Coordinates of C-alpha atoms in Angstrom, one line a residue:
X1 CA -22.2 -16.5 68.4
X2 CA -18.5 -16.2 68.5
X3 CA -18.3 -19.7 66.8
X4 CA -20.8 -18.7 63.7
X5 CA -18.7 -15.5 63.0
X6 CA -15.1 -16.6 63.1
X7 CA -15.3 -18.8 59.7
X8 CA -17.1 -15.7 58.1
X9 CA -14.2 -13.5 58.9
X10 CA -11.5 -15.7 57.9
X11 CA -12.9 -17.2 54.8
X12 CA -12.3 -14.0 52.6
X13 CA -8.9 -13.8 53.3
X14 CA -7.9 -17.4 52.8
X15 CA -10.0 -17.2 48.5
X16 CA -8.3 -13.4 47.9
X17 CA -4.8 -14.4 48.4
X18 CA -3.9 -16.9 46.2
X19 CA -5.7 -14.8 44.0
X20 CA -3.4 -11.5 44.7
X21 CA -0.5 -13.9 44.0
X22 CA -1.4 -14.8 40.8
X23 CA -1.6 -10.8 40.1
X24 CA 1.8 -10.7 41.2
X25 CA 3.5 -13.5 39.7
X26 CA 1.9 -12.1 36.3
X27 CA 3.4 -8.3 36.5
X28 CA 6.9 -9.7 37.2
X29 CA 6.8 -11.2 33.7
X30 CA 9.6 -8.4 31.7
X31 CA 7.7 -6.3 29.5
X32 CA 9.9 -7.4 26.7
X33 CA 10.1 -10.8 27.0
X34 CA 5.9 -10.3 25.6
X35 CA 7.3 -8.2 22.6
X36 CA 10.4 -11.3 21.6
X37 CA 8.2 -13.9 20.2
X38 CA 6.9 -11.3 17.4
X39 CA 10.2 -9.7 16.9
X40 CA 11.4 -13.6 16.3
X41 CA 9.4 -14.2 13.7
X42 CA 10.1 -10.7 12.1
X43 CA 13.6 -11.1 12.3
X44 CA 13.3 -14.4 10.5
X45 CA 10.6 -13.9 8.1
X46 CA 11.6 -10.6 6.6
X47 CA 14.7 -8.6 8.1
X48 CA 17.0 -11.7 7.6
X49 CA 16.2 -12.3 3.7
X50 CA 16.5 -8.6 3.2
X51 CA 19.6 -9.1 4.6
X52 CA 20.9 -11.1 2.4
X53 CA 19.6 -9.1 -0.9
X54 CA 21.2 -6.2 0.4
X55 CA 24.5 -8.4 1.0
X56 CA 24.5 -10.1 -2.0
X57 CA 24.1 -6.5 -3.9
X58 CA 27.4 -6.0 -2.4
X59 CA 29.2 -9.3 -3.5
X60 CA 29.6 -9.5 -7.7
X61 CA 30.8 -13.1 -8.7
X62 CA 34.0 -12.0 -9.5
X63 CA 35.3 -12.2 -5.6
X64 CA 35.6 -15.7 -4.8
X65 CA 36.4 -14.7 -0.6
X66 CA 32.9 -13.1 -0.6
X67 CA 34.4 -9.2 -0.1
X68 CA 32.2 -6.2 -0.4
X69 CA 32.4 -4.0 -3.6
X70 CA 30.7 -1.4 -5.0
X71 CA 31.4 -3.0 -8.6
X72 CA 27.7 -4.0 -8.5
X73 CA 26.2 -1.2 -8.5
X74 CA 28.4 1.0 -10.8
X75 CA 27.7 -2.0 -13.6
X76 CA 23.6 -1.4 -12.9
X77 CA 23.7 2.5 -12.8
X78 CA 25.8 2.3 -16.0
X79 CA 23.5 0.4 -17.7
X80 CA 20.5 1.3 -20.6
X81 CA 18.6 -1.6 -19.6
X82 CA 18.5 -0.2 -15.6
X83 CA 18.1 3.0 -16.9
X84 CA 15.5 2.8 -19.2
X85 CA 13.3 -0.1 -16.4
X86 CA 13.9 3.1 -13.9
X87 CA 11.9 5.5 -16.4
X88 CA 9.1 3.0 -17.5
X89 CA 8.4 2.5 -13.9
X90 CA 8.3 5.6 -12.9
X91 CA 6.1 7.0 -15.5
X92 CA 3.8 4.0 -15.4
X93 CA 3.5 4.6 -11.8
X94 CA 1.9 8.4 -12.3
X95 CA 0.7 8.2 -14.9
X96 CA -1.9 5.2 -13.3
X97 CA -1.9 7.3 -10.2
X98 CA -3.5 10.2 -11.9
X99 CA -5.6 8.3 -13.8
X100 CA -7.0 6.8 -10.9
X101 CA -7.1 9.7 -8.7
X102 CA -9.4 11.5 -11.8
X103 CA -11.4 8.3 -12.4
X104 CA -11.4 7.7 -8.3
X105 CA -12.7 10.7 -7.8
X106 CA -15.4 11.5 -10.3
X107 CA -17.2 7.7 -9.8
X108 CA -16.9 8.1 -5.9
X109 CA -18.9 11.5 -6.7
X110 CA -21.4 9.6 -8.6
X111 CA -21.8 7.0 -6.4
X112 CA -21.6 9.2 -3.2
X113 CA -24.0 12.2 -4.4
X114 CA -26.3 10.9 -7.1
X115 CA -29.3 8.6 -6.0
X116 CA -29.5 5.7 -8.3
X117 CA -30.5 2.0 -8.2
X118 CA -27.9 -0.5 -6.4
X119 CA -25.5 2.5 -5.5
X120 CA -25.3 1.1 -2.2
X121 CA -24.3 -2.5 -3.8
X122 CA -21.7 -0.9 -6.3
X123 CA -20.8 0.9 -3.1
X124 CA -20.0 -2.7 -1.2
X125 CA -18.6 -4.3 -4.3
X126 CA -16.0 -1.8 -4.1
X127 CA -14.7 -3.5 -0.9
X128 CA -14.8 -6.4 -2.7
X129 CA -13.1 -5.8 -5.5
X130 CA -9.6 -4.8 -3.5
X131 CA -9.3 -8.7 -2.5
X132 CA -9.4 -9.9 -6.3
X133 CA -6.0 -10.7 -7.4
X134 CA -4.4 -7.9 -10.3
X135 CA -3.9 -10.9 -12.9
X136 CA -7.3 -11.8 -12.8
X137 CA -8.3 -7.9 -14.1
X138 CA -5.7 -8.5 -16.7
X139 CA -7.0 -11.7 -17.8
X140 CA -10.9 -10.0 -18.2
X141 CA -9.4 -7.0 -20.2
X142 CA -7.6 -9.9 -22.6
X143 CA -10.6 -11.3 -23.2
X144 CA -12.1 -8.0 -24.1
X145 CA -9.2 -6.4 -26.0
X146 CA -7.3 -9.1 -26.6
X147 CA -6.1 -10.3 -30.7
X148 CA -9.0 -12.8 -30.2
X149 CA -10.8 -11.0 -27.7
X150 CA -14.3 -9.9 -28.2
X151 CA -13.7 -6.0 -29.3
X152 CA -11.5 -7.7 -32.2
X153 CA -14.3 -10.8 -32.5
X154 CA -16.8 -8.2 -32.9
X155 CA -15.1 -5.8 -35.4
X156 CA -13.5 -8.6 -37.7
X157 CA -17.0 -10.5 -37.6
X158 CA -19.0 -6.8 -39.3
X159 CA -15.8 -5.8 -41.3
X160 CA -14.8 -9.1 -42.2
X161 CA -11.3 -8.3 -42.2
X162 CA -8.7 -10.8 -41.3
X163 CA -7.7 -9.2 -37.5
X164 CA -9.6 -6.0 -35.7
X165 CA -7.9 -3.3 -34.8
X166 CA -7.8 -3.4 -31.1
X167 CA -3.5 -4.7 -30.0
X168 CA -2.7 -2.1 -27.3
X169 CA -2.7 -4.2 -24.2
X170 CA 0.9 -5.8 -25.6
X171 CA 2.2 -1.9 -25.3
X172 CA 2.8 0.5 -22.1
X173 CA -1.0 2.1 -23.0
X174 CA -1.8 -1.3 -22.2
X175 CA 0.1 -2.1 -18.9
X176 CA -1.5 1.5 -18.0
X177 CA -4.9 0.9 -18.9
X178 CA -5.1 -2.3 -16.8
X179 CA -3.2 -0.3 -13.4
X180 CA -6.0 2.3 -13.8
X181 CA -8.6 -0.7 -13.9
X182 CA -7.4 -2.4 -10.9
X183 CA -6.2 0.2 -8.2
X184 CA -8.6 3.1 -9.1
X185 CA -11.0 1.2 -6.2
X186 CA -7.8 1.8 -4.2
X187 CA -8.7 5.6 -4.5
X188 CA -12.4 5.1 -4.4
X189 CA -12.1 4.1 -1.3
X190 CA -11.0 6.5 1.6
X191 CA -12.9 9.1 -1.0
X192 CA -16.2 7.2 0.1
X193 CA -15.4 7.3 3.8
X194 CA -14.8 11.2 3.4
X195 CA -18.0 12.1 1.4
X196 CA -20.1 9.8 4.6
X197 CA -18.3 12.0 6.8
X198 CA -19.2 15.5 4.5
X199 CA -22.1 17.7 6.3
X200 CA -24.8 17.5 3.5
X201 CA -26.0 21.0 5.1
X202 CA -22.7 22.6 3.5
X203 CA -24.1 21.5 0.2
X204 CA -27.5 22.4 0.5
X205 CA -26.8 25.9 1.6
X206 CA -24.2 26.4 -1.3
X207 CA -27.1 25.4 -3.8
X208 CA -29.6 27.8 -2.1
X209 CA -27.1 30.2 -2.6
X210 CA -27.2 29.6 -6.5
X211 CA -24.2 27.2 -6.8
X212 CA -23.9 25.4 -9.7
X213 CA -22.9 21.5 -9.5
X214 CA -19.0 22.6 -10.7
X215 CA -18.7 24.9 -8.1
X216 CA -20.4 23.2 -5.5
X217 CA -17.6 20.4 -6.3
X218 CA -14.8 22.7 -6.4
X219 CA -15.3 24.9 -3.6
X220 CA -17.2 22.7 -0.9
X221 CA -16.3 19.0 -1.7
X222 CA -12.9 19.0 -3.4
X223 CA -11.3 20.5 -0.7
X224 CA -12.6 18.1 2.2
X225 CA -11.5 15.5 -0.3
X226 CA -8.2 16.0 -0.6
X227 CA -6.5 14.4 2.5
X228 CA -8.3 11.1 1.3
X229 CA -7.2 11.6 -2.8
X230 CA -3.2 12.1 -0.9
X231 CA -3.7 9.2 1.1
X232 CA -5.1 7.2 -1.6
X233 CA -3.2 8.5 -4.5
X234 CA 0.0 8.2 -2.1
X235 CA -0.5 4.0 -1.6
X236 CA -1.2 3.5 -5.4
X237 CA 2.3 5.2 -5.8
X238 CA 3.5 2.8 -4.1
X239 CA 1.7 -0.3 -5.1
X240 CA 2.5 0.9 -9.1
X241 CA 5.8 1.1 -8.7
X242 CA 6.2 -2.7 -7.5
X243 CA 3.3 -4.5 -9.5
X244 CA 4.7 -7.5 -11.6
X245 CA 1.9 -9.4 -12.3
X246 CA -0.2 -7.1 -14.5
X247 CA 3.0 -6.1 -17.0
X248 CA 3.9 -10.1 -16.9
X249 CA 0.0 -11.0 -17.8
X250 CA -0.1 -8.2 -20.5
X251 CA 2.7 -9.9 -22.2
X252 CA 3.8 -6.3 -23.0
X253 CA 6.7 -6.1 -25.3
X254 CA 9.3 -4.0 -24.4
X255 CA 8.2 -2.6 -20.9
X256 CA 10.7 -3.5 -18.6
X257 CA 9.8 -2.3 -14.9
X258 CA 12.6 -2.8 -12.0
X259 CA 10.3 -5.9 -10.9
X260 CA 10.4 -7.2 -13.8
X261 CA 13.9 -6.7 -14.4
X262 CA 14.6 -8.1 -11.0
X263 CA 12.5 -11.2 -12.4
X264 CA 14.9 -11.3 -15.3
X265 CA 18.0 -10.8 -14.0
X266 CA 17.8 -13.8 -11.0
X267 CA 15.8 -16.3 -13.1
X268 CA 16.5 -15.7 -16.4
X269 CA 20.1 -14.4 -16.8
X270 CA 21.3 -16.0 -12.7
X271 CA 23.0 -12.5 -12.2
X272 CA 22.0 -12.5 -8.9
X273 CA 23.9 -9.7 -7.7
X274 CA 22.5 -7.4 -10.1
X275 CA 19.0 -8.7 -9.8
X276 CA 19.8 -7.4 -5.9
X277 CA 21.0 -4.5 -6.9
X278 CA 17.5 -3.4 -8.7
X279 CA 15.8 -5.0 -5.4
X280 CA 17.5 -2.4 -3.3
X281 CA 16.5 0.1 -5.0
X282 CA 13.2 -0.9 -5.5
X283 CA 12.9 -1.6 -1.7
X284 CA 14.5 2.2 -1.2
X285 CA 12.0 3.9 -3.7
X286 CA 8.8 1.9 -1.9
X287 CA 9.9 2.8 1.7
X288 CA 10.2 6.3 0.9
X289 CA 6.9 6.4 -1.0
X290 CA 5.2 4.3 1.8
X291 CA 6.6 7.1 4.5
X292 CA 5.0 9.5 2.2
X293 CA 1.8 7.7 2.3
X294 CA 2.2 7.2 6.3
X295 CA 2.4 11.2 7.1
X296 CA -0.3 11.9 4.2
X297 CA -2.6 9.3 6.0
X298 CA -1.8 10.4 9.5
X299 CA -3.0 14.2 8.7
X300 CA -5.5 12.8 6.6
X301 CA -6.8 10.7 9.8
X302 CA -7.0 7.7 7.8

């Protein structure tokens, strides 16, 4: 008996301990020796380039040794052009964040509250719509309201006049109209995951109360509603104030945004020092917004 027990008791020991070993060997391994391959590739990809922009803003042409100056900067503040891209971009910026928190919110009411056919596809094509690319909008609303587009097709083909009417996508109302069109969805969609999230009881006892549809939206939904219209309102800010395709498709005379004049500066002028100049403060006004976004979406729980 002595025989058929020993290799019973000994046989656990010998298959646990290479495998406590392994367990060992594993948590010596530094904690931030797991954390350098990532920091790596950040370090190269994105902190080294900006970098240089923020260098380069520093260096004008004129010092051949490659000494810091301020010179730069003083020469872009000074300017109209700077001034005038600051203001344009600005504006355009809330003016399409209103508009789509208004729009946002009254077709995420519709879609949210009132039964209709396919409102659970418009609801999914939502999600869908945030991976298409902003030229492609610009491109549809050029073939609707473009000189040859299908508004003007339509009203020179009954009037028979030699051009229609329709030119506003060449001027800012343009550039706006097609900002509203593409990031309203933007908004739409944290305001969908707080109406799911909305006790329907709330709104049934407000109605059997004698609430009217205004006041059942002002008093009971609108105010659950507004953590997601900060959040969302808070990224289109942000997303406004550095778009570059949609005023480039547009073909917008005369609206000069900082990317674009960052565009224009480095390829079409080679002033790279001022084109960094505008970066910086580009990069400066979106990492502010975006920290604004990041506290609004953290009390929002988004």
């Amino acid at each position: 008996m002595a025989d058929t027990t020993a290799p019973s008791t000994t046989a656990p020991t010998s298959t646990t301990a290479p495998g406590r070993r392994k367990a060992v060997s594993l948590t010596r391994t530094p904690t931030w020796a797991w954390a350098l391959p990532p920091v790596l590739v950040l370090a190269l990809g994105f902190l080294y380039p900006l970098a240089l922009v923020v260098r380069q803003s520093f260096t004008p042409e004129s010092l051949e040794d490659g000494g810091a100056s301020l010179t730069p900067y003083t020469e872009v503040f000074a300017s109209t052009v700077f001034r005038e891209a600051l203001t344009t971009t600005v504006w355009l910026a809330v003016g399409a964040t209103v508009g789509c928190l208004v729009l946002g919110f009254v077709l995420a009411l519709v879609i949210a509250f009132v039964p209709f056919p396919g409102g659970k596809a418009v609801a999914r094509f939502i999600d869908v719509f945030l991976s298409f690319p902003s030229f492609l909008i610009t491109l549809a609303l050029l073939f609707i309201y473009g000189s040859v587009g299908m508004a003007n097709g339509a009203w020179t083909g009954v009037t028979g006049a030699a051009e229609g009417p329709f030119h506003f996508l060449t001027t800012p109302w343009g550039v706006l109209l097609a900002e509203i069109t593409y990031f309203t969805p933007f908004v739409m969609r944290p305001l969908l995951a707080a109406f799911s999230q909305l006790d329907t009881a709330q709104l049934e006892v407000a109605s059997s109360l004698g609430a009217g549809p205004v006041r059942i939206v002002r008093q009971v939904i609108l105010p659950e509603a507004l953590p997601a219209l900060a959040a969302g309102g808070s990224l289109v800010l942000v997303l406004c104030l550095n778009e570059f395709g949609i005023v480039l498709f547009t073909g917008a005379k005369g609206v000069t945004t900082l990317p674009m004049l960052v565009y224009s500066k480095a390829i079409l002028e080679s002033d790279y020092p001022a084109a960094c100049v505008v970066a910086v403060v580009n990069i400066v006004l979106s990492v502010g917004l975006y920290s604004l976004y990041r506290v609004v979406s953290r009390r929002a729980g988004a």
